[in-house]
Coordinates of C-alpha atoms and ligand atoms in Angstrom, one line a residue:
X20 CA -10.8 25.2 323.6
X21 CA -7.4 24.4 323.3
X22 CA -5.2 23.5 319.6
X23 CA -5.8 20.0 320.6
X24 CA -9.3 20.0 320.9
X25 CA -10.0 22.2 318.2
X26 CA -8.2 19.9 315.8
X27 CA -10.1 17.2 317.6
X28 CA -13.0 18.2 316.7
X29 CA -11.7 19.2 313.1
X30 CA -11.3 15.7 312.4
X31 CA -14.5 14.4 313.6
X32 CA -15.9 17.1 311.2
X33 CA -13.6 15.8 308.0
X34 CA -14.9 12.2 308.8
X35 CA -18.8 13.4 309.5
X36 CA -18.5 15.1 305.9
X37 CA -16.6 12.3 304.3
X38 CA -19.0 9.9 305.6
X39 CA -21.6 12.0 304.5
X40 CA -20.2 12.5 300.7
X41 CA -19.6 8.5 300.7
X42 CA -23.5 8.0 302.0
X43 CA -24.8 10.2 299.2
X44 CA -22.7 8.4 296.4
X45 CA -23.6 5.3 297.8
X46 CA -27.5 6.3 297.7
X47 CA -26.6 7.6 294.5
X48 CA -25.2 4.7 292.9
X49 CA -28.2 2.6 294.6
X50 CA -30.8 4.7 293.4
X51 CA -29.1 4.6 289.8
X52 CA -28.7 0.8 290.1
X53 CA -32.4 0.4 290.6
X54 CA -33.3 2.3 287.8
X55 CA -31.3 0.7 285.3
X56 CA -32.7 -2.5 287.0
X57 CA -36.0 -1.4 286.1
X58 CA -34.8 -1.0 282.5
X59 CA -33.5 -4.4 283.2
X60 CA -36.8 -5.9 284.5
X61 CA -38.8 -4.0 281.2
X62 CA -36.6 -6.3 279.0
X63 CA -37.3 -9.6 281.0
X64 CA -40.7 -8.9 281.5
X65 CA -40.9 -8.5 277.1
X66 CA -38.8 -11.6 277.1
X67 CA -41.2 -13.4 278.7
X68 CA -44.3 -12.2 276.8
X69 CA -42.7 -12.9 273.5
X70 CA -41.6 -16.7 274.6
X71 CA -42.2 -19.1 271.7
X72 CA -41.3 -22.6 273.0
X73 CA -41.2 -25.1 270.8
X74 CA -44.1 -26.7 272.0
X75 CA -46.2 -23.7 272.2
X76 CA -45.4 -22.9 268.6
X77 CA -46.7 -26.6 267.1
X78 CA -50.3 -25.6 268.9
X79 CA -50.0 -22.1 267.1
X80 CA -50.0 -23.9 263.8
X81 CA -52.2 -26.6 265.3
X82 CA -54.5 -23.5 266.0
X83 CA -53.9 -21.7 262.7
X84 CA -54.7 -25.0 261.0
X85 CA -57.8 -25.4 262.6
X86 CA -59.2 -21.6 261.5
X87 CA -58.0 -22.5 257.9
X88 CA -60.5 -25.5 257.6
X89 CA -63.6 -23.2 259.7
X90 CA -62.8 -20.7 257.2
X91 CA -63.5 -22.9 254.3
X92 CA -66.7 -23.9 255.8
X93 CA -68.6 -21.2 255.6
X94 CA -68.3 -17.2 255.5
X95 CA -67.6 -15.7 258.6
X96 CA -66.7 -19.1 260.5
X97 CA -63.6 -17.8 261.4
X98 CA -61.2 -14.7 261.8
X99 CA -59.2 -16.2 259.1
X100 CA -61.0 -15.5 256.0
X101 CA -59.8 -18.1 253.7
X102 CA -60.7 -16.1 250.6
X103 CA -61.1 -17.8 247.3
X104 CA -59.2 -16.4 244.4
X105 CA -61.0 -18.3 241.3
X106 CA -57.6 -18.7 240.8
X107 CA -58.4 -23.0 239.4
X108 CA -54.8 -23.3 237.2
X109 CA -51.7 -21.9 237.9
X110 CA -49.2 -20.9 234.8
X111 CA -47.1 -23.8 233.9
X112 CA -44.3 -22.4 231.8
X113 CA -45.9 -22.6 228.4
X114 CA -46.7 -18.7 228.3
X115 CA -46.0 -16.9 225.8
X116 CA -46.0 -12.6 224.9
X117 CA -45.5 -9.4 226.3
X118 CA -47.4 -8.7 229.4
X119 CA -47.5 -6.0 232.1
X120 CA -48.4 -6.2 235.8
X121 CA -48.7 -3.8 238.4
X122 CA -47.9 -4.5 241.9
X123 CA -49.9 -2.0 245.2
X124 CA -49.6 -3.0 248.4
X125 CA -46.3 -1.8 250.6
X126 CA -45.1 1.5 250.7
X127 CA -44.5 1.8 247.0
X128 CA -46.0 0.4 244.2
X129 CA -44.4 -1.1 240.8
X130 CA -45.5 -1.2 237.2
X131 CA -43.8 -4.2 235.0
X132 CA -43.8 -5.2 231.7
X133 CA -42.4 -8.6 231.0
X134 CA -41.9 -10.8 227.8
X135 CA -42.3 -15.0 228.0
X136 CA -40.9 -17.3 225.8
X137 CA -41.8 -20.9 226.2
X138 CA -40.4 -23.4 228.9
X139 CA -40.6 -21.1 231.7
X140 CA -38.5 -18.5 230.3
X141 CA -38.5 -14.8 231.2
X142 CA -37.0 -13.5 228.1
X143 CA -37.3 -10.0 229.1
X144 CA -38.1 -8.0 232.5
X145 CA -38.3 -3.9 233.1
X146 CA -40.0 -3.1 236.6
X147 CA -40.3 -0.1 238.2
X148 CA -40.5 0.8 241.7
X149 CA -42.1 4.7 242.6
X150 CA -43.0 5.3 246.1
X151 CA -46.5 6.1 247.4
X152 CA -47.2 9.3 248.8
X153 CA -48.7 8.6 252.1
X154 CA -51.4 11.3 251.7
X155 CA -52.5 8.8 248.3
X156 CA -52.8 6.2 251.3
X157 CA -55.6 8.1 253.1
X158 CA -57.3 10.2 250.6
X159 CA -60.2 9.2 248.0
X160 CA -59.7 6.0 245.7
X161 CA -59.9 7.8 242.3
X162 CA -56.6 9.6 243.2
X163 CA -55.1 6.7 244.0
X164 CA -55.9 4.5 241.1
X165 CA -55.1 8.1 238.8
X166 CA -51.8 8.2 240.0
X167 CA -51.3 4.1 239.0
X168 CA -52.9 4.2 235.8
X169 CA -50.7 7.6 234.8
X170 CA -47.7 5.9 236.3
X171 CA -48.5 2.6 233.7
X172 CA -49.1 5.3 231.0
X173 CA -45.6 6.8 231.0
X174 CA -43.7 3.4 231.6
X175 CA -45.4 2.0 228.4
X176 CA -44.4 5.7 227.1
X177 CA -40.8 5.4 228.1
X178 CA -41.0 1.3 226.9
X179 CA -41.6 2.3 223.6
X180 CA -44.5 -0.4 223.6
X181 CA -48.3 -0.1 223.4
X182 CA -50.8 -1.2 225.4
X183 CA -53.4 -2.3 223.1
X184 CA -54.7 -5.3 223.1
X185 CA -52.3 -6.3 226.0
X186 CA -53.2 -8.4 229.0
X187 CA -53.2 -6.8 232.6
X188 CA -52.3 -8.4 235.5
X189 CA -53.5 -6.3 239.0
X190 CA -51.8 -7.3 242.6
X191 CA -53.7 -5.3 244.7
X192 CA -52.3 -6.9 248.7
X193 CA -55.6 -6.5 250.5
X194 CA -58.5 -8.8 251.5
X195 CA -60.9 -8.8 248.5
X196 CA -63.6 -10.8 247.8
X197 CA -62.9 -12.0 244.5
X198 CA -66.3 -12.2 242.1
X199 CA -64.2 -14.1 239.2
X200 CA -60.4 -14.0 237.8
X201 CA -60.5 -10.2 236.8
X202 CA -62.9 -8.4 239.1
X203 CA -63.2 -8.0 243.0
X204 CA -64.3 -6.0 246.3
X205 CA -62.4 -4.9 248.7
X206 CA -62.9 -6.3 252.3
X207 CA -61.0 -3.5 254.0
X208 CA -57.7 -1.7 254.4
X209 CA -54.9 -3.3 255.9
X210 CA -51.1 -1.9 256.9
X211 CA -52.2 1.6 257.3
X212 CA -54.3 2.0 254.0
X213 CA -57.7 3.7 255.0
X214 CA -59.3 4.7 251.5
X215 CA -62.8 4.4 253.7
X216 CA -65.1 5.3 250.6
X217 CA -63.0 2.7 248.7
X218 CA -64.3 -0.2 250.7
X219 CA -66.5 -2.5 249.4
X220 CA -65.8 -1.1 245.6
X221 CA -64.7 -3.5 242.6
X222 CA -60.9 -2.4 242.8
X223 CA -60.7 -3.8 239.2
X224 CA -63.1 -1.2 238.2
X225 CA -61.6 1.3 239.6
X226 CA -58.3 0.2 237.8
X227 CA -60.0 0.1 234.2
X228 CA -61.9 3.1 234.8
X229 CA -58.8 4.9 235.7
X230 CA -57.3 3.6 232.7
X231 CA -59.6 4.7 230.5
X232 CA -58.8 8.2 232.1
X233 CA -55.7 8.0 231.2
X234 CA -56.0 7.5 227.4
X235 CA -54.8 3.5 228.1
X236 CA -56.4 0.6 225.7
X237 CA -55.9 -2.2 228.6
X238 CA -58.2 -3.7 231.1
X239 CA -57.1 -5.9 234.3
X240 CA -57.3 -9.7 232.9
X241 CA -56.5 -11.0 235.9
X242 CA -56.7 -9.4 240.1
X243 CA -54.5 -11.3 242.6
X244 CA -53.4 -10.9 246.1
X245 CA -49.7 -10.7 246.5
X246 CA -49.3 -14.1 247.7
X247 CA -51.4 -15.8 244.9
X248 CA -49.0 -13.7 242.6
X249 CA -45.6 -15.3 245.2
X250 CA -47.6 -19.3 244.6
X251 CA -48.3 -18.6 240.5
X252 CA -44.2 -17.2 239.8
X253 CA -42.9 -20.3 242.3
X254 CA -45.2 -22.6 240.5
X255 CA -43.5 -21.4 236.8
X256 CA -40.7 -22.3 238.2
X257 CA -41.6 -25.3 239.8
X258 CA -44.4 -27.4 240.5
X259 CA -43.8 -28.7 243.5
X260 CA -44.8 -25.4 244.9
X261 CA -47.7 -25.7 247.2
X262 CA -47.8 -22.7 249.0
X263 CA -46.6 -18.9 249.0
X264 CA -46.0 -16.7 252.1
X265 CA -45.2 -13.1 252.1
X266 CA -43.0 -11.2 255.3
X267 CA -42.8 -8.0 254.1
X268 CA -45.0 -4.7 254.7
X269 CA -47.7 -7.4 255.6
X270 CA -47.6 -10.7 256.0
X271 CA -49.8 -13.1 254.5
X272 CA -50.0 -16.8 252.4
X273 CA -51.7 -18.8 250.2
X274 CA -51.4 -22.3 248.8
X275 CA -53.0 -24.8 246.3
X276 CA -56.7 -26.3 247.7
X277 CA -58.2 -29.4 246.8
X278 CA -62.0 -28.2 245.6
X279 CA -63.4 -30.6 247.8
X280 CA -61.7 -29.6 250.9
X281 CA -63.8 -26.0 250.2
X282 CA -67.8 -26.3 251.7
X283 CA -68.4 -22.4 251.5
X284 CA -69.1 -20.7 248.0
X285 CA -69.4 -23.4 245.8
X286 CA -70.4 -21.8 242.8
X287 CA -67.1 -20.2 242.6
X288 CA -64.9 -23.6 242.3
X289 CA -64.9 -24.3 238.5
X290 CA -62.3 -27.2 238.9
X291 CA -61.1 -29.7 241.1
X292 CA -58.3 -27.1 242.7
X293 CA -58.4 -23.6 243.4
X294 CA -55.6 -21.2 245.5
X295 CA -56.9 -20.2 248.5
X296 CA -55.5 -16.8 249.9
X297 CA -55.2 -17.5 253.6
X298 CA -55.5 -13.7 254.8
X299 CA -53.6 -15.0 258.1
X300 CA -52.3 -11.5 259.4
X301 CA -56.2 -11.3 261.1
X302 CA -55.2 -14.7 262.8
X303 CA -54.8 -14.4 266.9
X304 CA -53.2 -17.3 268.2
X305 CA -55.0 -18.0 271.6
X306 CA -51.5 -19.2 273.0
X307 CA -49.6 -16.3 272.6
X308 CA -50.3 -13.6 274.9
X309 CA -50.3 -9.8 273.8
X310 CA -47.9 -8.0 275.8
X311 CA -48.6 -4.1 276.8
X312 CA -46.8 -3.2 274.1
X313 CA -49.2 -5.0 271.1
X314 CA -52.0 -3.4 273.2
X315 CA -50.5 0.2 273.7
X316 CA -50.0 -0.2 269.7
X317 CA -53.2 -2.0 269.0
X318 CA -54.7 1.5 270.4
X319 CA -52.6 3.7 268.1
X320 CA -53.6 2.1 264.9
X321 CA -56.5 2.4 262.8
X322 CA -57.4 -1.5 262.8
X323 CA -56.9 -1.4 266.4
X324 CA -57.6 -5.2 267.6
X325 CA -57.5 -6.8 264.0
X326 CA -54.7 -7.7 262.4
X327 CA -52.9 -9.7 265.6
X328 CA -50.7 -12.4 264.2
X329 CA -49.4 -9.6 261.3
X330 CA -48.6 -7.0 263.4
X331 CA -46.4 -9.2 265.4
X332 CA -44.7 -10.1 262.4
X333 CA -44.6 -7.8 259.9
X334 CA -42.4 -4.6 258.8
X335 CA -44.8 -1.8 259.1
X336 CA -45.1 -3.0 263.3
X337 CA -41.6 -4.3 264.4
X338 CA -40.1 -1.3 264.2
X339 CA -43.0 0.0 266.7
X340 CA -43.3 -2.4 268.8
X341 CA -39.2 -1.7 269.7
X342 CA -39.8 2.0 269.9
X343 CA -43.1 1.6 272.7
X344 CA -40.8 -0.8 275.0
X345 CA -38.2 1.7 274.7
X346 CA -40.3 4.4 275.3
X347 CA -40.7 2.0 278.5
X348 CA -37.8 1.8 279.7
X349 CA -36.8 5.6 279.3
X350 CA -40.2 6.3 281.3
X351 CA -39.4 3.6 284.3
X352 CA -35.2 4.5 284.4
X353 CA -32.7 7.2 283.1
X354 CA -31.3 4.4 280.8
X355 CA -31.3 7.3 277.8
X356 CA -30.4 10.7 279.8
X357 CA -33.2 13.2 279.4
X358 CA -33.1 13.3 275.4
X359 CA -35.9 11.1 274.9
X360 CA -38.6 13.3 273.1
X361 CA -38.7 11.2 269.9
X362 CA -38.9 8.0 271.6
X363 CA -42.9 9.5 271.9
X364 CA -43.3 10.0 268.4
X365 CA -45.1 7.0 266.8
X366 CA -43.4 5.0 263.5
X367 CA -40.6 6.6 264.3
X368 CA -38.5 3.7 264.5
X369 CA -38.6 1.7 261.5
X370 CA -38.3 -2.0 260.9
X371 CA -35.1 -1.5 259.1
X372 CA -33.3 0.5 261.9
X373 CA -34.3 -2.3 264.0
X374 CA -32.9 -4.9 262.2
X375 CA -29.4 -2.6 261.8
X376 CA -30.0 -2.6 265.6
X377 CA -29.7 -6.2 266.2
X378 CA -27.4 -7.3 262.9
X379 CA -24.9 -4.7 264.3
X380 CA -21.6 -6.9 265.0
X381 CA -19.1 -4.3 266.3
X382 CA -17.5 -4.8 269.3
X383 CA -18.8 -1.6 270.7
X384 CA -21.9 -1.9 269.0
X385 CA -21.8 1.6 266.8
X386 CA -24.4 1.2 264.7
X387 CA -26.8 0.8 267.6
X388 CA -25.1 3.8 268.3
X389 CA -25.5 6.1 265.1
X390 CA -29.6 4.5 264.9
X391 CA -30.0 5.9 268.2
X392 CA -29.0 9.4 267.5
X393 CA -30.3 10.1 263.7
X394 CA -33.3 8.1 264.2
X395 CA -34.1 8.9 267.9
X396 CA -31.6 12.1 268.6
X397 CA -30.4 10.1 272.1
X398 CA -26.6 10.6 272.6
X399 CA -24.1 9.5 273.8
X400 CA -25.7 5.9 275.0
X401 CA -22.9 3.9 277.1
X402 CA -22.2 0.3 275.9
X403 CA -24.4 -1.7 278.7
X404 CA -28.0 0.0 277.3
X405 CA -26.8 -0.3 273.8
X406 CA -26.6 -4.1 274.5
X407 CA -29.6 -3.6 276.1
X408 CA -31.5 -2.4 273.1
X409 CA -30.3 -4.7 270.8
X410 CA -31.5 -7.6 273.3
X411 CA -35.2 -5.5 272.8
X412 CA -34.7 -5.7 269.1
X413 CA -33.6 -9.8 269.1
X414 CA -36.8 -10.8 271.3
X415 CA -39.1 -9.2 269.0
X416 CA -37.3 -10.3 266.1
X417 CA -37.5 -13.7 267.2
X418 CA -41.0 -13.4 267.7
X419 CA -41.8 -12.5 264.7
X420 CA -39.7 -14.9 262.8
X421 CA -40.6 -17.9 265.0
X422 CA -44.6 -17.4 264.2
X423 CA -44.2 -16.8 260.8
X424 CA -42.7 -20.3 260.9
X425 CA -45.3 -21.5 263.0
X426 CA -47.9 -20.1 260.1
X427 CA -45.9 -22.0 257.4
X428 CA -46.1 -25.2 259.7
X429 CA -50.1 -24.4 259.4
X430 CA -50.4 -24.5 255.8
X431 CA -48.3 -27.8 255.2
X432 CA -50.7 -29.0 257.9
X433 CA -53.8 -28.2 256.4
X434 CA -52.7 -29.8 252.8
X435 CA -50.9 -33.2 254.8
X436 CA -47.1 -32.0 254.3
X437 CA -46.4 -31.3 258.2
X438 CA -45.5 -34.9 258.1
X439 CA -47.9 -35.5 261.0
X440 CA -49.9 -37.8 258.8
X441 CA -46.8 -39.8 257.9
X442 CA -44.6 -40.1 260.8
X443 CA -45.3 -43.8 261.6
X444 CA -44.1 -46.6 259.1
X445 CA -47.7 -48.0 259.3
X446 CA -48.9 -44.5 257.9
X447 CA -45.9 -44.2 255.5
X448 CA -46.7 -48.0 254.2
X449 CA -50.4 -46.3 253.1
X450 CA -48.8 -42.9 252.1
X451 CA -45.7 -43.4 250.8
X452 CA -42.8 -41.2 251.8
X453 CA -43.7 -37.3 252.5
X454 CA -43.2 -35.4 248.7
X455 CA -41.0 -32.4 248.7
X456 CA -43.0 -29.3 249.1
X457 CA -41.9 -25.8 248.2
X458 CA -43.2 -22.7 249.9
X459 CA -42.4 -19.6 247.3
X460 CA -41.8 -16.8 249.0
X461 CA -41.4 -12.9 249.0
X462 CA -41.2 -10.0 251.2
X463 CA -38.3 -7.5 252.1
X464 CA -38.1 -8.2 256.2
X465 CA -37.6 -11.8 254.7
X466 CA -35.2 -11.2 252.2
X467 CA -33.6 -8.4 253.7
X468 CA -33.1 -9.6 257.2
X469 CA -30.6 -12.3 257.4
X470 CA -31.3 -13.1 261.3
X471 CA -34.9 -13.0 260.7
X472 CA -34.4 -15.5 258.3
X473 CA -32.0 -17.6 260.5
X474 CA -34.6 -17.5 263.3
X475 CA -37.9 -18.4 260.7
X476 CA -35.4 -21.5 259.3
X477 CA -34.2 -22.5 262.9
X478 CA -37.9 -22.8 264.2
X479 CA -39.3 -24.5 261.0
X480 CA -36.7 -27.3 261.7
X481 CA -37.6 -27.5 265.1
X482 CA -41.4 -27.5 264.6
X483 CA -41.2 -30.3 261.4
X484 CA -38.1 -32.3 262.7
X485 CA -35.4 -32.8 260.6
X486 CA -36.7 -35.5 258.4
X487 CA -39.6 -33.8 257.7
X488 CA -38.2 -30.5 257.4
X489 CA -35.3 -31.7 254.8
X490 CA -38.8 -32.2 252.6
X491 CA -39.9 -28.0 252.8
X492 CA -37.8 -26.1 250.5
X493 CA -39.0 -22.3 251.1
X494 CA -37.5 -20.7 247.3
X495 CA -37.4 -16.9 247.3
X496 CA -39.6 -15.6 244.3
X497 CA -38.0 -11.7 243.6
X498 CA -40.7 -9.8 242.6
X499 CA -42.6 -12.8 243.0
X500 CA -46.0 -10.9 243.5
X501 CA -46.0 -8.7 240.4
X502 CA -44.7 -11.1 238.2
X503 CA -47.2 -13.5 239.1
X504 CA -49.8 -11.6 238.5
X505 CA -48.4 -11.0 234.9
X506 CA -48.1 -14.7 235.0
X507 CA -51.7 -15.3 236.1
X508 CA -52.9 -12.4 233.1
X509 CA -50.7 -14.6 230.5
X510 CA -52.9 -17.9 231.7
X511 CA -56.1 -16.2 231.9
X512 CA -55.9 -14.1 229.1
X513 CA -57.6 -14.7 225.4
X514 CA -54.7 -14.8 223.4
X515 CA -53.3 -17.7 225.6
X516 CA -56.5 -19.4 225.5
X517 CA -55.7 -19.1 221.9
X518 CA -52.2 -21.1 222.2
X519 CA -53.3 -23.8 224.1
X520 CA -53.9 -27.2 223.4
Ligands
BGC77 C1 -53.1 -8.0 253.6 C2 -52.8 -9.2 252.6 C3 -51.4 -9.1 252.0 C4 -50.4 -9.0 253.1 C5 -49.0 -8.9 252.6 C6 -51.9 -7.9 254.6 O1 -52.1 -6.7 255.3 O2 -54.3 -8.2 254.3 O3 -53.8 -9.3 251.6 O4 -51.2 -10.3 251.3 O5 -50.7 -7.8 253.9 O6 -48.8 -7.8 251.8

């Protein structure tokens, strides 16, 4: 072969391999291309699961509304159990004394002593917060009433007070069939509480005996759900409150009933009102679809079906409902390298790195960054998935906030304040113009989470219509659920009953 051909075929050689690099980058880059657009296709496929449409959203609360009046008909009419608190009169501002509270139901627990002075005035607060140790969550119920009752004993200690005599006020957050003001059973565990042995006791009992333990003088004067708590500290503070709604931990809400709206036990309604405690997280709105995601988590939890509407809403799920889709998406593409191990470990993400997620306004989105690798130990995560994430984080955000609203929409439905009932002048000339209604509420994804909010407020307004929705005031009450309850022990204890009129 001569130089000529030899070079000839040289070349053909150099373009064969070139050809044949430039084929394998270009497979490359396809086959890379199809997996992030299966990442892609994960996020549209949980955008459209978690729609909320206007529209949709008004037949949520049209939905919720119509559990809330089946559960006032009789016991087990409906999901939502409508629980009655014997809660007839809510504190008016005319309590007076010291009184101390304490607050179980989140990841930690509070004890609080607080002094009234007439005319709705708090004339001195101390609260304090100690965390639950999650083993307490899961073991036997006189541990876990030990450790409150020693935790009361060494704040009044450290107060300088004494309990003697003193009223008690008992938020316990869990479905409880209430028996009178002071004394209840628990329904069951919610939020990943799962005493089993503890179900079905008198939780007040268990509080007093526990005292009594402890060397402490005080019994529980008055046991109320968190949200009852939220509804008696708004009400203090102002009496056009109506209703109460928690988004924290759990979700949950409860509002003022007329007595003759209530057809199931009677014998419990000893005045023409009593504060119903909604118990909505069981709700499961027909129109909302559960998404592989709820279901994949419905299986990991210990209520596994229950509990629908609250674990898309509420802080101990979020957080895991973002981890599972991006346990997804590493599974379907090589969106997060090979570093994903974590992303199988359940919890891991919590609601608060979620919400850092998608309140993270740098330009190059760090903070999505820095949650990824201390939370999740994935590194080095290029700007396009890290926009990606935070989209994952918004749509259940949004979710969350835009039901919660939808729930609120029930409640002012069920007591005539969704304005549905005076919308036309014909109606109004009957009615008179809608009254301004304020929802108390409390909760740390609410109060903490300033997009959450944003969302909830957006989609009350669009739900209500303006008019209608310039007539909702929804007040935060800080510490709204233990202080009620020290509210509700002022109006339901002796020595008030002594003041009064
Ligand atoms: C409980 C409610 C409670 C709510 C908010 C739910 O899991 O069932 O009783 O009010 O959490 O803490």
């Amino acid at each position: 072969m001569g130089r000529g051909q030899w070079l000839g075929v040289a070349a053909v050689c150099a373009a064969a391999l070139t050809c044949g690099v430039a084929a394998a980058l270009v497979s490359r880059r396809t086959a890379a291309r199809r997996r992030w657009n299966r990442a892609v296709a994960v996020v549209r496929g949980l955008e459209e699961g978690c729609a909320t449409p206007t529209e949709r959203l008004r037949r949520v609360a049209n939905s919720l509304a119509i559990e809330m009046f089946a559960g006032l008909a009789s016991e087990g009419a409906s999901k939502v159990r409508m629980l009655l608190t014997c809660v007839d009169a809510l504190p008016n501002g005319s309590e007076q004394g010291i009184y101390y509270a304490i607050d179980l139901g989140g990841t930690s627990f509070r004890v609080m002593k607080l002094e009234l002075g007439s005319g709705s005035m708090v004339v001195n607060k101390k609260v304090e917060h100690q965390p639950i140790p999650e083993e307490l969550t899961k073991g036997s119920s006189e541990d876990l009433f030990n450790m409150i009752a020693f935790a009361l004993k060494n704040f009044i200690e450290r107060e300088g007070g004494s309990a003697e005599g003193k009223a008690l006020g008992f938020t316990f957050s869990f479905p409880v069939r209430q028996a009178s003001i002071s004394s209840g059973s628990l329904i069951r565990w919610t939020k990943e509480f799962s005493i089993e042995e503890a179900v079905g006791k008198d939780v007040a009992q268990c509080l007093n005996e526990a005292l009594v333990r402890n060397g402490l003088n005080l019994q529980v004067t008055a046991l109320v759900n968190n949200a009852v708590g939220t509804l008696a500290m708004g009400h203090y503070y102002d009496e056009d409150t109506v209703a109460s709604v928690i988004i924290g931990a759990g979700t949950n809400a409860s509002y003022i009933e007329r007595s003759a709206a209530i057809t199931k036990s009677r014998c419990l309604l000893t005045s023409e009102l009593m504060v119903v405690n909604v118990e909505w997280g069981s709700f499961r709105p027909p129109q909302i679809p559960l998404t592989p995601y709820d279901i994949c988590f419905n299986d990991g939890t210990h209520n596994h079906y229950d509990q629908a509407f609250e674990k898309m809403i509420s802080g101990v799920y979020l957080g895991e409902v973002a981890r599972l889709v991006l346990q997804r998406m590493a599974q379907e593409s090589d969106v997060f390298g090979s570093s994903m191990n974590c992303l199988s470990t359940p919890f891991i993400l919590s609601t608060p790195c979620l919400a850092a997620i998608r309140e993270d306004d740098s330009p190059d989105l760090r903070v999505v960054g820095r949650v990824l690798e201390q939370q999740l130990k994935i590194q080095d995560v290029p700007l396009k998935t890290r926009k990606l994430v935070m989209r994952v984080c918004d749509i259940i955000t949004q979710r969350a906030a835009r039901l919660a609203a939808a729930g609120i929409v029930a409640v002012l439905q069920k007591i005539g304040r969704d304005g549905t009932l005076c919308g036309t002048t014909e109606a109004r000339k009957i009615r008179g113009e809608p009254k301004r209604s304020v929802v108390a509420i409390e909760g740390g994804l609410y109060q903490g989470y300033s997009i959450f909010r944003e969302y909830l407020n957006e989609a009350l307004d669009e739900i209500l219509g303006d008019e209608i929705a310039s007539t909702v005031t929804l007040r935060v009450m800080e510490e709204g659920s233990g202080i009620g309850a020290a509210l509700l022990a002022a109006s339901y204890s002796s020595t008030r009953q002594q003041h009064s009129p």
